PDB file of C-alpha atoms and ligand atoms in Angstrom:
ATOM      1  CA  UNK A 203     115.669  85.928  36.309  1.00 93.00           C
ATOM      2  CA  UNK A 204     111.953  86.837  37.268  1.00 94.00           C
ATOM      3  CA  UNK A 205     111.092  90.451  37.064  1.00 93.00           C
ATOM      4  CA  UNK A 206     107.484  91.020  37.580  1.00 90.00           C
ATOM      5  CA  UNK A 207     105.569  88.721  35.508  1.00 94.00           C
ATOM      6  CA  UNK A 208     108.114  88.479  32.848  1.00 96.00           C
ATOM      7  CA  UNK A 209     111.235  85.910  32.828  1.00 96.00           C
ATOM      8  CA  UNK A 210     114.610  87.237  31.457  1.00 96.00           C
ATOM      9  CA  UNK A 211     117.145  85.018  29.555  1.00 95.00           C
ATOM     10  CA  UNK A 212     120.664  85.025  31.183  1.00 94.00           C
ATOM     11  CA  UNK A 213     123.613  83.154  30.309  1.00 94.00           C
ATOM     12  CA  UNK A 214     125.532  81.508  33.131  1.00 89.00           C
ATOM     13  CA  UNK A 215     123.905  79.621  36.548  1.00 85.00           C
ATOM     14  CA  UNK A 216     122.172  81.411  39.064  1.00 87.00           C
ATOM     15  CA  UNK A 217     124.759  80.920  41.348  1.00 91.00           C
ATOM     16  CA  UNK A 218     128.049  82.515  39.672  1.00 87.00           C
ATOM     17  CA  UNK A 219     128.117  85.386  36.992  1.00 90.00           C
ATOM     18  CA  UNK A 220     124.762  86.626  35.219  1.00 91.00           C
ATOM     19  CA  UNK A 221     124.413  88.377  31.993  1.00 94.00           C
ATOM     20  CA  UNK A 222     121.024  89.080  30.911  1.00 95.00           C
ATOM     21  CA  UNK A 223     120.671  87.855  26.634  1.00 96.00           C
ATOM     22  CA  UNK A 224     117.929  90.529  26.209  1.00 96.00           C
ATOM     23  CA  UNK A 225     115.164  88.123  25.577  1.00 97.00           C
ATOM     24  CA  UNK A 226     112.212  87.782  27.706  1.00 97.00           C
ATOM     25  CA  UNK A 227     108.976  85.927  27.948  1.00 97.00           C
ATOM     26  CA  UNK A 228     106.147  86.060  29.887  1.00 97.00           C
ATOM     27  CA  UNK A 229     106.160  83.737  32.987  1.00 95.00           C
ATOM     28  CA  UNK A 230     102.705  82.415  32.107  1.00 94.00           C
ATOM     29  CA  UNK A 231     104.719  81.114  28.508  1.00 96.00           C
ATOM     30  CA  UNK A 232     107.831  78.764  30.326  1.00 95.00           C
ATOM     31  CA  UNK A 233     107.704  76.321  32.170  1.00 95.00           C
ATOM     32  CA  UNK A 234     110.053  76.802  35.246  1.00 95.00           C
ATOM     33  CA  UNK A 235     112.844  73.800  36.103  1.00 96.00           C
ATOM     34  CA  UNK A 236     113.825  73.630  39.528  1.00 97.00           C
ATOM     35  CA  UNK A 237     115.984  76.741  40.015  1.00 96.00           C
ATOM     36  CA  UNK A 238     119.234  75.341  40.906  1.00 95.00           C
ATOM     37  CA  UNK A 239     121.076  71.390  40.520  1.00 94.00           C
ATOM     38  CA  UNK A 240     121.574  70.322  43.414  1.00 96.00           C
ATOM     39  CA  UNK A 241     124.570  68.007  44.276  1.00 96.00           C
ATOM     40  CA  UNK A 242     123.671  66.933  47.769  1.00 98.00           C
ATOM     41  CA  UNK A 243     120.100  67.523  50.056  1.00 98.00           C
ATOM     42  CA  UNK A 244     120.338  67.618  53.333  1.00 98.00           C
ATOM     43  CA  UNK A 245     117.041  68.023  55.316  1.00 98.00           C
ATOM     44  CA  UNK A 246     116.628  68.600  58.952  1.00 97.00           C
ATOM     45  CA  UNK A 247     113.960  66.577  61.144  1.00 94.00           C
ATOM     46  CA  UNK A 248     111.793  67.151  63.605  1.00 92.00           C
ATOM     47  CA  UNK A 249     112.731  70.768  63.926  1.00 95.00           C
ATOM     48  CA  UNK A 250     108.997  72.244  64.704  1.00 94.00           C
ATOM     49  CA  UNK A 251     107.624  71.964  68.112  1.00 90.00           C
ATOM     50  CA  UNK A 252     104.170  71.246  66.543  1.00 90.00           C
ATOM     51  CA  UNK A 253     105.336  68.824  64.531  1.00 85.00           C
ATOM     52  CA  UNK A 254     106.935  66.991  67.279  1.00 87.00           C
ATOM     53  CA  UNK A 255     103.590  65.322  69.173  1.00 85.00           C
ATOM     54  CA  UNK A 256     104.490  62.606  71.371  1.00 87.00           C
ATOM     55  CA  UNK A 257     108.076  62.406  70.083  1.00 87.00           C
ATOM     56  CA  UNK A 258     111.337  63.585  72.519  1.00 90.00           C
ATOM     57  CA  UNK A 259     112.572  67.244  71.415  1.00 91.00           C
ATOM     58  CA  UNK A 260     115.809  66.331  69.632  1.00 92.00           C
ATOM     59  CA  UNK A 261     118.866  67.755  71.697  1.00 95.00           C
ATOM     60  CA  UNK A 262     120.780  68.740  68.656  1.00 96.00           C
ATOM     61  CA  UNK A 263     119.624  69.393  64.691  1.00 97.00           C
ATOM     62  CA  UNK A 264     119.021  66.137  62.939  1.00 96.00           C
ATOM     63  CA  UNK A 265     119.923  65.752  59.534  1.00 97.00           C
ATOM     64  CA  UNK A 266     119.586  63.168  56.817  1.00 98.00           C
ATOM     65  CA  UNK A 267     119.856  63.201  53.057  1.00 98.00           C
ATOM     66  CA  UNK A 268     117.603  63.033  49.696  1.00 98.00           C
ATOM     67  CA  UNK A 269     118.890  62.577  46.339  1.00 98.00           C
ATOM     68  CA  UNK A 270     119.053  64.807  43.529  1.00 98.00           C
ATOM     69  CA  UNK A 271     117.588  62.276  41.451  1.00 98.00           C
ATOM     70  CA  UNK A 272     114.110  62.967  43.498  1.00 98.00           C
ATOM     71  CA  UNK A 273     114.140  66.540  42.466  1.00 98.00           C
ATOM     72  CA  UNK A 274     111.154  68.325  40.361  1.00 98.00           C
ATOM     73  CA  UNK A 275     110.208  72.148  39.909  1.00 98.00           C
ATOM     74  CA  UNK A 276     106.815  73.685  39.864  1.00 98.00           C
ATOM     75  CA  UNK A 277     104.147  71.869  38.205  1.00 98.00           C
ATOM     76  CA  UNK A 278     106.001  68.335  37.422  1.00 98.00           C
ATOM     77  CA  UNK A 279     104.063  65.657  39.475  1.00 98.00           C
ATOM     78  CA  UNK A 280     104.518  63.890  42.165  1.00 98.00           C
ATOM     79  CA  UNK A 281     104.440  60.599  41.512  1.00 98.00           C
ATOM     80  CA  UNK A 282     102.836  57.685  44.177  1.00 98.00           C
ATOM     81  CA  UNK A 283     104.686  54.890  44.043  1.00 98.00           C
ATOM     82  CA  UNK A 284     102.282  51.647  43.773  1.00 97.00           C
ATOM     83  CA  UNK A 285     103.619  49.834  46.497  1.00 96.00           C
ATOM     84  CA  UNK A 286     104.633  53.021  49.218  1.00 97.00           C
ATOM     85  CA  UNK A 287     101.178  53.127  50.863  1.00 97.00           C
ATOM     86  CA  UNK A 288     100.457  56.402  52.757  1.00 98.00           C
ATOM     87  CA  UNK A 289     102.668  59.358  51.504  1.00 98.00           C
ATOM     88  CA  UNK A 290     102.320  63.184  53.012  1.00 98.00           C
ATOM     89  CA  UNK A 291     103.376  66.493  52.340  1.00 98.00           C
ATOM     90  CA  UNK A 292     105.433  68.474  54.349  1.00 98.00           C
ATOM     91  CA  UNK A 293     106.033  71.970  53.227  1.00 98.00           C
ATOM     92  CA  UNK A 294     109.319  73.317  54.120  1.00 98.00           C
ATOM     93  CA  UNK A 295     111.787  76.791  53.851  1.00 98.00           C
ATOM     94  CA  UNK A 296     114.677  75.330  51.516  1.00 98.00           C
ATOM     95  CA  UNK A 297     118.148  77.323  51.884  1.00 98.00           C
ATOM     96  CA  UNK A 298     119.897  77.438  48.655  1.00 98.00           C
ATOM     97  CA  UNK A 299     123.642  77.020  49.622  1.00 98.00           C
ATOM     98  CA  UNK A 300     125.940  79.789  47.522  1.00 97.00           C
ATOM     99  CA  UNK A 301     129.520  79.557  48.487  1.00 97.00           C
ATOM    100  CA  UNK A 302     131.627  76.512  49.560  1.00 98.00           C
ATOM    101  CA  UNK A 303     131.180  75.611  53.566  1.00 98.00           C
ATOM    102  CA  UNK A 304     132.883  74.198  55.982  1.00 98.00           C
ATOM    103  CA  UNK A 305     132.843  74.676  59.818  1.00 98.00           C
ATOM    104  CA  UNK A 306     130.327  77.755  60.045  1.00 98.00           C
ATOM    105  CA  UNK A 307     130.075  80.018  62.815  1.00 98.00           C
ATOM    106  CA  UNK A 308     126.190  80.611  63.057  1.00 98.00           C
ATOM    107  CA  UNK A 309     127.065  84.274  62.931  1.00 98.00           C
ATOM    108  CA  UNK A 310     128.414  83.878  59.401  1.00 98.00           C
ATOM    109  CA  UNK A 311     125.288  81.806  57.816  1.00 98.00           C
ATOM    110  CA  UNK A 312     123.889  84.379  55.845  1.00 98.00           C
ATOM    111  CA  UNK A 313     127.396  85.155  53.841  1.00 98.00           C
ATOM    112  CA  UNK A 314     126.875  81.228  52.823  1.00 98.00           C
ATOM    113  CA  UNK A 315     123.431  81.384  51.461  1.00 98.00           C
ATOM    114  CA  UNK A 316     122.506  82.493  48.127  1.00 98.00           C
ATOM    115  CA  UNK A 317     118.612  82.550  49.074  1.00 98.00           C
ATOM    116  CA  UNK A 318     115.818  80.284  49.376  1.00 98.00           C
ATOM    117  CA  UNK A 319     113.135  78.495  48.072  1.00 98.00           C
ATOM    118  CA  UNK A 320     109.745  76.603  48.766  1.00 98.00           C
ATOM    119  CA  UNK A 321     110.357  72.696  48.847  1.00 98.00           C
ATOM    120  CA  UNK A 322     108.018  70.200  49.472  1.00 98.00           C
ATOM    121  CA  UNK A 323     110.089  66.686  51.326  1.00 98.00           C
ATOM    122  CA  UNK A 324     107.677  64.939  50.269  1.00 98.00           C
ATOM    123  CA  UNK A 325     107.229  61.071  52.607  1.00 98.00           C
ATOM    124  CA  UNK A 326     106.223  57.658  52.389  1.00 98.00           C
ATOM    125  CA  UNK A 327     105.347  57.076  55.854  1.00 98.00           C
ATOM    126  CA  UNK A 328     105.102  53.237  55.883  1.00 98.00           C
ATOM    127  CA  UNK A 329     108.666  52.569  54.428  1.00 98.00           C
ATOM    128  CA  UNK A 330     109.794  55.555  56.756  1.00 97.00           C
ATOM    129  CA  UNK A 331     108.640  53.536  59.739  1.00 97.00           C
ATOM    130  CA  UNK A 332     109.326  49.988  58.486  1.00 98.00           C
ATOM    131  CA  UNK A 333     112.908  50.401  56.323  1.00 98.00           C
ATOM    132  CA  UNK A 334     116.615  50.593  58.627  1.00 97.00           C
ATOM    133  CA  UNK A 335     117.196  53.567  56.291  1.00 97.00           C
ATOM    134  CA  UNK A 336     115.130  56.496  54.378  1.00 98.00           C
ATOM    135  CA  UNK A 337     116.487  56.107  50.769  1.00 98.00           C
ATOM    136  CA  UNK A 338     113.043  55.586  49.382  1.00 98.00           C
ATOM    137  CA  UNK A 339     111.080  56.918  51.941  1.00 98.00           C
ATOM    138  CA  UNK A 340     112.590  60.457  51.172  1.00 98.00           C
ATOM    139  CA  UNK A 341     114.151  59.645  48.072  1.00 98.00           C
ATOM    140  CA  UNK A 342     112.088  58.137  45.501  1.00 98.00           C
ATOM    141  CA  UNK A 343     111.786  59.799  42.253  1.00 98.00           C
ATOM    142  CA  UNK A 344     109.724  63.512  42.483  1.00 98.00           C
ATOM    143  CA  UNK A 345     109.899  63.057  46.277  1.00 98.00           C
ATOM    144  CA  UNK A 346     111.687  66.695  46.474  1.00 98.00           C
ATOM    145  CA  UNK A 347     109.563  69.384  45.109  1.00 98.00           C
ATOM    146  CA  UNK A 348     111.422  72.755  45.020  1.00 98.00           C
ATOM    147  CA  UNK A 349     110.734  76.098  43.382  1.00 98.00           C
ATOM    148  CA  UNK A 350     108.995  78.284  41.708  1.00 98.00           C
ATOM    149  CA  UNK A 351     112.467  80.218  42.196  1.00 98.00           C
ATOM    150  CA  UNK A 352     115.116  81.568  44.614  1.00 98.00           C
ATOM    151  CA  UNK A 353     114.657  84.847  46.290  1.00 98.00           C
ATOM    152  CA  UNK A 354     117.603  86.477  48.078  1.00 97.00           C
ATOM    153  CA  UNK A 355     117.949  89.138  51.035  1.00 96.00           C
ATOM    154  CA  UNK A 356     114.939  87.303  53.121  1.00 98.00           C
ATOM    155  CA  UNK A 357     115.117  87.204  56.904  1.00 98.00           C
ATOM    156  CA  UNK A 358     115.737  83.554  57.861  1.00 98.00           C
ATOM    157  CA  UNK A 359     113.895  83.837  61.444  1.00 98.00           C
ATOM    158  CA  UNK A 360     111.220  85.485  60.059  1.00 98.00           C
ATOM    159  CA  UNK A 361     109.444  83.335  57.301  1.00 98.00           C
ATOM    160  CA  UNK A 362     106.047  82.402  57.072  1.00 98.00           C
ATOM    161  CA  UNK A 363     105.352  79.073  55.504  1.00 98.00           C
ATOM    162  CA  UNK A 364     101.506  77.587  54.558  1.00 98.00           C
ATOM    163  CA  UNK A 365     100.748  74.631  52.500  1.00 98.00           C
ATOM    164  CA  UNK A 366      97.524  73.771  50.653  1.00 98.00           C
ATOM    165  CA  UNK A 367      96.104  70.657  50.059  1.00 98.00           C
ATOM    166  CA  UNK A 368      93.416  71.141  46.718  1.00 98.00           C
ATOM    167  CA  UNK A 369      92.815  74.682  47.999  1.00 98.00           C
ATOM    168  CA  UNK A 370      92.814  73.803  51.546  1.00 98.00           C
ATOM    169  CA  UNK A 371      94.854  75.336  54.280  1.00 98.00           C
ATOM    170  CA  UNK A 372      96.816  72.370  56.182  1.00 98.00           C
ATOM    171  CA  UNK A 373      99.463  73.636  57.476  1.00 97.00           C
ATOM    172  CA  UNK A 374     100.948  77.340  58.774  1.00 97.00           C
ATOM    173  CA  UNK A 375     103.933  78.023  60.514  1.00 97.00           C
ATOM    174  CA  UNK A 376     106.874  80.696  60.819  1.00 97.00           C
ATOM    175  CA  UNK A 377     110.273  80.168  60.771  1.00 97.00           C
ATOM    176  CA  UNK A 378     110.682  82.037  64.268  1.00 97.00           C
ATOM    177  CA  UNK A 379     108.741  78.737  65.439  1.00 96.00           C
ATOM    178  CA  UNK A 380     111.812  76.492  64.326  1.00 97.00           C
ATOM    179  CA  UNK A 381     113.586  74.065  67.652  1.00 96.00           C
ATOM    180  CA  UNK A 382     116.582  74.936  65.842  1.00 97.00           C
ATOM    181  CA  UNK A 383     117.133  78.278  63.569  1.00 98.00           C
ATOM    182  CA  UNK A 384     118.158  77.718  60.461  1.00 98.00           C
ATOM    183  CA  UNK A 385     121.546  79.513  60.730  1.00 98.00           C
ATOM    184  CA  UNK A 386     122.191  77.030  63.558  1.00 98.00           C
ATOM    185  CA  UNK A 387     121.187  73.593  61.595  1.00 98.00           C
ATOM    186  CA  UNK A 388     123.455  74.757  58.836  1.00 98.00           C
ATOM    187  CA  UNK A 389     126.066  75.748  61.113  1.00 98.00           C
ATOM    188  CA  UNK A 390     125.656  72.418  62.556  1.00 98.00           C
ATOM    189  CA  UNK A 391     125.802  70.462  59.589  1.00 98.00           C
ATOM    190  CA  UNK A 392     129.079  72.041  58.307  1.00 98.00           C
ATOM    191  CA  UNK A 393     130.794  70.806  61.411  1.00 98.00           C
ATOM    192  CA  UNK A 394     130.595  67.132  59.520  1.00 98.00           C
ATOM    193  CA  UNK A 395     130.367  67.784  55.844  1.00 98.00           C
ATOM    194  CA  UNK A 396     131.547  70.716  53.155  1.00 98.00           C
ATOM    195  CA  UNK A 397     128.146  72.170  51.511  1.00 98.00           C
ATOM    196  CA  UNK A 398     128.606  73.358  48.318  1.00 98.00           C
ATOM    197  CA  UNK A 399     127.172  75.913  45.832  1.00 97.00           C
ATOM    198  CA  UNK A 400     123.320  74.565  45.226  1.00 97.00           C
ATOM    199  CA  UNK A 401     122.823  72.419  48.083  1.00 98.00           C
ATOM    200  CA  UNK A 402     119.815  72.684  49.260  1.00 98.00           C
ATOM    201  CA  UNK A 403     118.890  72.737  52.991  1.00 98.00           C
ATOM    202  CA  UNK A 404     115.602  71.733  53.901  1.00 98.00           C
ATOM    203  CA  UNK A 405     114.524  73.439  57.625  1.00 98.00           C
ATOM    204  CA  UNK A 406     111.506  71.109  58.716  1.00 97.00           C
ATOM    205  CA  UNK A 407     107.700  70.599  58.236  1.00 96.00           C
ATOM    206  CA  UNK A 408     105.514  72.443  61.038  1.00 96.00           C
ATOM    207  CA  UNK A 409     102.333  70.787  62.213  1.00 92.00           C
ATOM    208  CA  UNK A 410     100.856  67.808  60.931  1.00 94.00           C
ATOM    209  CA  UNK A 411     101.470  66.566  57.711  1.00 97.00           C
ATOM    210  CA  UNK A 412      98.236  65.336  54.813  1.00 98.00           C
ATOM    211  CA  UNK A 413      98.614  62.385  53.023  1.00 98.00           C
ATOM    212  CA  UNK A 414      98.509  62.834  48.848  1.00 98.00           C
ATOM    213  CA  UNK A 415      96.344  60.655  46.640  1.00 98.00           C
ATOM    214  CA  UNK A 416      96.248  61.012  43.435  1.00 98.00           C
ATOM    215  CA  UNK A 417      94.900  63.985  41.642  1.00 98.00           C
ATOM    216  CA  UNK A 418      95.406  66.504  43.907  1.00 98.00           C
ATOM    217  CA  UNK A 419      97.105  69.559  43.967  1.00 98.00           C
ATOM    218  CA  UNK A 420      99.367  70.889  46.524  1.00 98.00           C
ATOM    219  CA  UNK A 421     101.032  74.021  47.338  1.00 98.00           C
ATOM    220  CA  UNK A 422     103.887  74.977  49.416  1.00 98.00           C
ATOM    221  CA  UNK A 423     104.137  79.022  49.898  1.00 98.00           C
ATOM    222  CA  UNK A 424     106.451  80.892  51.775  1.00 98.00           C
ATOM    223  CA  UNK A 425     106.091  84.555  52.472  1.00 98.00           C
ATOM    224  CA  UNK A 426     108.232  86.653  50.087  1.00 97.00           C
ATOM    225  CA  UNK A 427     108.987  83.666  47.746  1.00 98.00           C
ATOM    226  CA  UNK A 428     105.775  82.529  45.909  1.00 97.00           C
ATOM    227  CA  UNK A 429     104.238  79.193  45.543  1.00 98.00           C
ATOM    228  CA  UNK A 430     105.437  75.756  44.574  1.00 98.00           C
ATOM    229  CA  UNK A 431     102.549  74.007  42.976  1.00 98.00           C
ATOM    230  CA  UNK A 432     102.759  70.744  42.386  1.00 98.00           C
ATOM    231  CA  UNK A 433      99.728  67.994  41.023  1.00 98.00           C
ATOM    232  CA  UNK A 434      99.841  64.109  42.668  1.00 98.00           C
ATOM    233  CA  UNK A 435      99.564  60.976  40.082  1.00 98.00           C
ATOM    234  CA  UNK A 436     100.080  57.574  40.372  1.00 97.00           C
ATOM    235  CA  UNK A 437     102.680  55.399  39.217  1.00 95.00           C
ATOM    236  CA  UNK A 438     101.846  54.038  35.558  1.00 88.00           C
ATOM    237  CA  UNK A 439      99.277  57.030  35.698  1.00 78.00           C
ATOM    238  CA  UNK A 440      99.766  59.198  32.070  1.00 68.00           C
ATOM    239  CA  UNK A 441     101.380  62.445  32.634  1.00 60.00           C
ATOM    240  CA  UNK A 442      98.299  64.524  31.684  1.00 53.00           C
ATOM    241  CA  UNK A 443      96.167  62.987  34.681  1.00 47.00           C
TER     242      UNK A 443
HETATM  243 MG1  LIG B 727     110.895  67.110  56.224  1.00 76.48          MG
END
């Protein structure tokens, strides 16, 4: 658990019981994992008007699915893949799932969701537009940036979201600017398949999205959360570039 600028040890998961060891550190000291394992992603599409362009407003939510095997915290890399061409950003609100779910009302959401994080989903665009199906498009290794951590009690209409690109604003959004709320995309996505405790849920990318090369950094921050920071590399690159 984060208090201030100090991490305390617990034993247990974030999800179920806690119980604080007593030891502590200073966050600058650890280096944070991603803050839950997920067993399923589910992200939601084209679910930002300004994101939308020429495209037809979808007339429901529309999910799809990442791996768990693409998820990395705060400050792993994102790794290019030498053959993906052009891959973007898109900074997202991630809802960390807490209880089993099946069949929500949207009305009863919020008992359902432990909290949320930043996540970055991030995109090859080349193999999104050329493959039948997204499995490496959305899924290739470090393609699903989430942290720094989970915060709980946040409004879920009411989030701001802005992500940097080496320092430089590129997008901004709120989540009151969503097509479809987030209560209501996991609402709708129960109606097919059980979530479980640490799903994830990502919401949608607003706005346009930047396209990574390697060596820069990007950052996905959402109001009342903190930032996910993540450097770009490319494949065969050494970790420390
Ligand atoms: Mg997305």
């Amino acid at each position: 658990m984060v208090r201030g600028r100090r991490v305390h040890l617990v034993r247990g998961g974030p999800l179920g019981t806690r119980q604080e060891t007593g030891e502590t550190y200073p966050l600058s000291q650890v280096q944070l994992l991603p803050p839950v394992k997920a067993g399923k992603i589910v992200a939601i599409g084209l679910n930002y008007y300004t994101h939308i362009g020429d495209r037809a407003i979808p007339s429901k939510p529309e999910p799809f699915l990442k791996t768990p095997s693409s998820v990395i915290g705060t400050g792993d890399a994102i790794v290019l893949p030498s053959d993906a061409g052009r891959v973007d950003e898109e900074g997202e609100v991630v809802a960390v799932i807490g209880r089993r779910a099946r069949n929500l009302r949207e009305e009863d959401v919020d008992d359902y969701v432990f909290g949320y994080t930043c996540g970055n989903d991030v995109s090859a665009r080349e193999w999104q537009a050329g493959d039948l199906q997204w499995w490496r498009a959305k899924s290739s290794d470090t393609f699903t940036a989430v942290g720094p951590w989970i915060v709980t009690g946040l409004n879920p209409d009411d989030m701001d979201i802005a992500v940097r690109v080496n320092g430089k604003e590129v997008q901004r959004a709120n989540t009151s600017e969503l097509i479809y709320s987030i209560r209501k995309c996991i609402a709708f996505i129960t109606s097919a398949m059980t979530l479980e405790p640490g799903d994830l849920v990502f919401t949608g990318t607003p706005g346009a999205t930047t396209q990574l090369n390697a060596g820069d950094s990007v950052e996905v921050e959402v109001g009342g959360i903190g930032i996910l920071v993540n450097r770009v590399r490319a494949e065969g690159a050494g970790a420390g570039e």
